[in-house]
Amino acid sequence: MKEKQTRRLIGELRSSVDEIDKLLASGKADLTVDFSACTFISVEGLEWLEEMLMRAASLQANVSFVNMPPPIYKVFKVAHIDSILQASGSPPPASTGAAAC
Amino acid sequence: MVGTIKDQDVALSERVNNLVRRARLAAAVFTQYSQEQVDAIVRAMTIAAIDAAQKLALAAHEETRMGLVEDKMLKNLVASEFHYHQIKDKRTVGIIKEFPEDNMVEVAEPVGVILALAPVTNPTSTVIFKSMAAAKTRNSIIFSPHLMAADSSNMTAKILYEAALAAGAPKDFITWVEKSPRLRRETELMMVHPEVDLIFATGGTQMVKAAYSSGKPAIGVGSGNTPVYVHKTAQIASAAMDIIISKTFDNGTECPSEQTLIIDSAIAEPLLEQFKKLGCYVCNLEEVEKVADVAIDPRKGGMNYKLVGQPADTIAAQAGLKVPKGTKVLLCPLQGNLRSHRLAVEKLMPVLGFVTVDSEQEGINRALDINYAGGTGHTAGIFADDDGVIERFSDAINAGRVIVNCPTSIGGLGGVYNNLNTTLVFGCGTGGGNITTDNVGIKNLINYKRVPKRSNFSLTFQTTKNIYINPGSIDNLRNLKTKSAFIVTSASAGRRGHLSAVLERLPGDCRVDVFSGVGVEPDFSTIQKALQQMRQTQPDTVIALGGGSVLDAAKIIRLFYDYPNLRIQEVALNFLDFRHRLAVFPTKMSTQLVAIPTTSGTGSEVTPFAVFKDHETHRKVSLIDECLLPDVAILDANLTKSLPREVTLDTAFDALTHALESLVSTFASDYTDGLALEAMRLIFEALPEVLKNGSSVLWRHKLHNAACLAGMAIGNASVGINHALAHSLGAHYDIAHGRANSVFLLTTLDYNKRIPSKFMSVSSYPLWVADQKYARAAQFLNLVPAQGASNVAVSSNLLSDEQRQAHIKALERAVYDLAEAVGQPKSIAELGIKQEDFAKALPELVRAAFEDMALRTNPRCPLIKEVESLFVHAYPPRQRP
Ligand SMILES: [Fe+2]
């Protein structure tokens, strides 16, 4: 059983976060990323999140994103990256034949 | 070899995925940007574009060998400076527009990832224009340049992107497809890529078609073929100069530029002279053929693309024409049938057709010939000093831009010669297979989120202004201000002595005319008869003396007397909501209406309703409007003393129905509730007393007041389903209105007290409270013991469910007991209607009831099946609830 660790992102996410990268690399912990204090995500920030999730998957570490303010969660929705949506607990988009009206 | 092609395909698809993914991330990040951030980015892009305007024009010309550097530079400046000027103060983030009167705002949502095509004719200005528009609207944009202009297009994209990035724009929000032999294929793949949200196509018809066929939202433009009508009122010299400016602009590559002139013959000669003087060459018919041979591609019948944007000299040389050096435009007379002339098509080069016409009609028709020959929806022009001609021309021509007294090419761009929105994308509407005729710009790159807040209908309360209520109040007629009165009444008013009572009291100098032809259920022909009689005496006052039918008829008579041009079919049209209804009623009446009710039932003396019967369709027709309200009501209970028992009963039950229905109506208010409750109380108290002693003025007075109070309640809150059922049954079987109401009362109480299977969708009725209202009525009528030790009745909405049900049952019992005590029918069977007959009539009864306006204010939204079961439920004789 891995230990559970939570890290809170504060302010603008514009690049990688070393502390999280190191924690993941240690392979010891499952990680919860708390976005409640995150005010902005840049393209580089998004790219890092995706890449970090990829590393986590190969290390079989669980990463989940919590407490996203709606503007941040909307960035995830529009960016439409499966791994990020999954970590956010967002269901994959429905592919049902919904009726247009 | 096979492997190589496959590898190429994989590489291509990877390139596409990569481009689109980068654009998508940028679009996601862009959603967080504020208006201020966006505006700073657009400003930086504008500065960069202005700085690079000449460099980019040179690059475009060098790469494409089309057009003129000077004009390409001008276009770059229009796309940047003019465009910026136009959009800089526009809101594109958050709330972008407010509609305070409609209680609504508009909020911007970016469209996302835009795939933008750039044409060979405007490779740099289009990119400047579209990237600025994308930045302003927080979209990311991928440019797919024309293969023959890819270097200059992409150079432009890069310059603008770098400026934007330095100003804080998201990485990769502008990207571009690199020049390669597979550029076209790459673009096609992107057009159908699931992560591309919108295609913004400008360019060859094939690309636009491909964009529209992609299944994605697309903004495309159609092709042009601009006719320009030079009317005889035009300023000849300046028209000639404007046309030359326009047709030579970028060597004619602008698609809104003039293609064929239609010249009034009165000014043809001086105009052509002017063209010649200013450096144009007018071809003879033989030369026209030679020009057509080179300017038109014989295989397709369209322009020869090799000559697009070439100077007139070059074209003349290719055609084998000897023209003076520096000739600006080759003017070609199009002789014969214009519709089949080779040159009557779009020619993006300085070749301009012309025809002369002898009338405005011919002028507009020839313009239509050109307009509908490949340029529908695009651009047209007119030179005239006559607003009438301009209007008729604009009316006939199908063009998103009808440019008046300016060059159509630069005029179409907007902002230079006129106040059209600046654009490089000319929407052509359905005429050109597009969704818009706009000068496309930022407003087409936003998803508009409308946020309407609930608008509550502001309730008002209206009633008759002067109401005289004492027994003996008929004496007030003595002071009535009238010189000529028209009395509308029925035959019985004479018999019962009411008419003479009125006549005796009218002022001595008042001329009086009497119409006593209103029967039990008057139809429109009765009203017309009265009007005919009335018009002979020209009265200033209508006095309605009688029961509900007489009062209603008088209201309609007064309306049509004052406004003879109203159409009864329109004013009597059903409506869902009177704020939206079709009929327009007058707001001011000039003839005074005095209502003197002789029954205690409808309350018509204080309602804005009037009902008459359409004998042909067996239906009751209702008119509803404030203007129907009488000005004066005289409630003199002495006039009801002689009312027969049966009529007393029926009308009282009508009033009771009014009170019960207005209480729970979706339009009920505190004002109508008070009236409804007191009306109920008075009826329960006074009716049995009146029946014991019909000539008791005291109880007659109370009953008369009750009917009037209930009338005020329905006058503002309206009635409900009970009336719908009663109107239908009454019209079908000729049953008195109040009597028809009585047989449904227990059925509709039972129906409305239950949680609706379907709620009423009415903004002003936010909560279903019919059950509470009935319980409150029971409390008010003292039908239940007071709750709690303090002996103070608790509010009906604080009752437990059980208590509330008990209260409602008490009310139902009270209604039953009253009817039972006075001998009023409580079921359809008691009316003597045979079961078989009823079963046969049922579908028609349901149909008529379901059409009734009274349903619209019922607290429960009835389903057709429910209406049917209500009829069935009301048939058998009843047990006490
Ligand atoms: Fe009624």
PDB file of N, CA and C and ligand atoms in Angstrom, chain B residues 654 658 723 737 741, ligand 1:
ATOM      1  N   ASP B 654     -72.979  31.168 -10.252  1.00  0.00           N
ATOM      2  CA  ASP B 654     -71.937  31.689 -11.149  1.00  0.00           C
ATOM      3  C   ASP B 654     -70.956  32.530 -10.322  1.00  0.00           C
ATOM      4  N   HIS B 658     -67.030  32.061  -9.586  1.00  0.00           N
ATOM      5  CA  HIS B 658     -66.021  33.116  -9.802  1.00  0.00           C
ATOM      6  C   HIS B 658     -65.115  33.244  -8.585  1.00  0.00           C
ATOM      7  N   HIS B 723     -65.054  26.978 -15.542  1.00  0.00           N
ATOM      8  CA  HIS B 723     -65.702  27.768 -16.585  1.00  0.00           C
ATOM      9  C   HIS B 723     -65.509  27.152 -17.961  1.00  0.00           C
ATOM     10  N   HIS B 737     -75.594  29.722 -17.883  1.00  0.00           N
ATOM     11  CA  HIS B 737     -74.176  29.710 -17.517  1.00  0.00           C
ATOM     12  C   HIS B 737     -73.934  29.298 -16.067  1.00  0.00           C
ATOM     13  N   ASN B 741     -72.136  25.961 -14.514  1.00  0.00           N
ATOM     14  CA  ASN B 741     -71.007  26.024 -13.574  1.00  0.00           C
ATOM     15  C   ASN B 741     -71.255  25.138 -12.354  1.00  0.00           C
TER      16      ASN B 741
HETATM   17 FE    FE C   1     -69.064  33.021 -15.012  1.00  0.00          FE
END
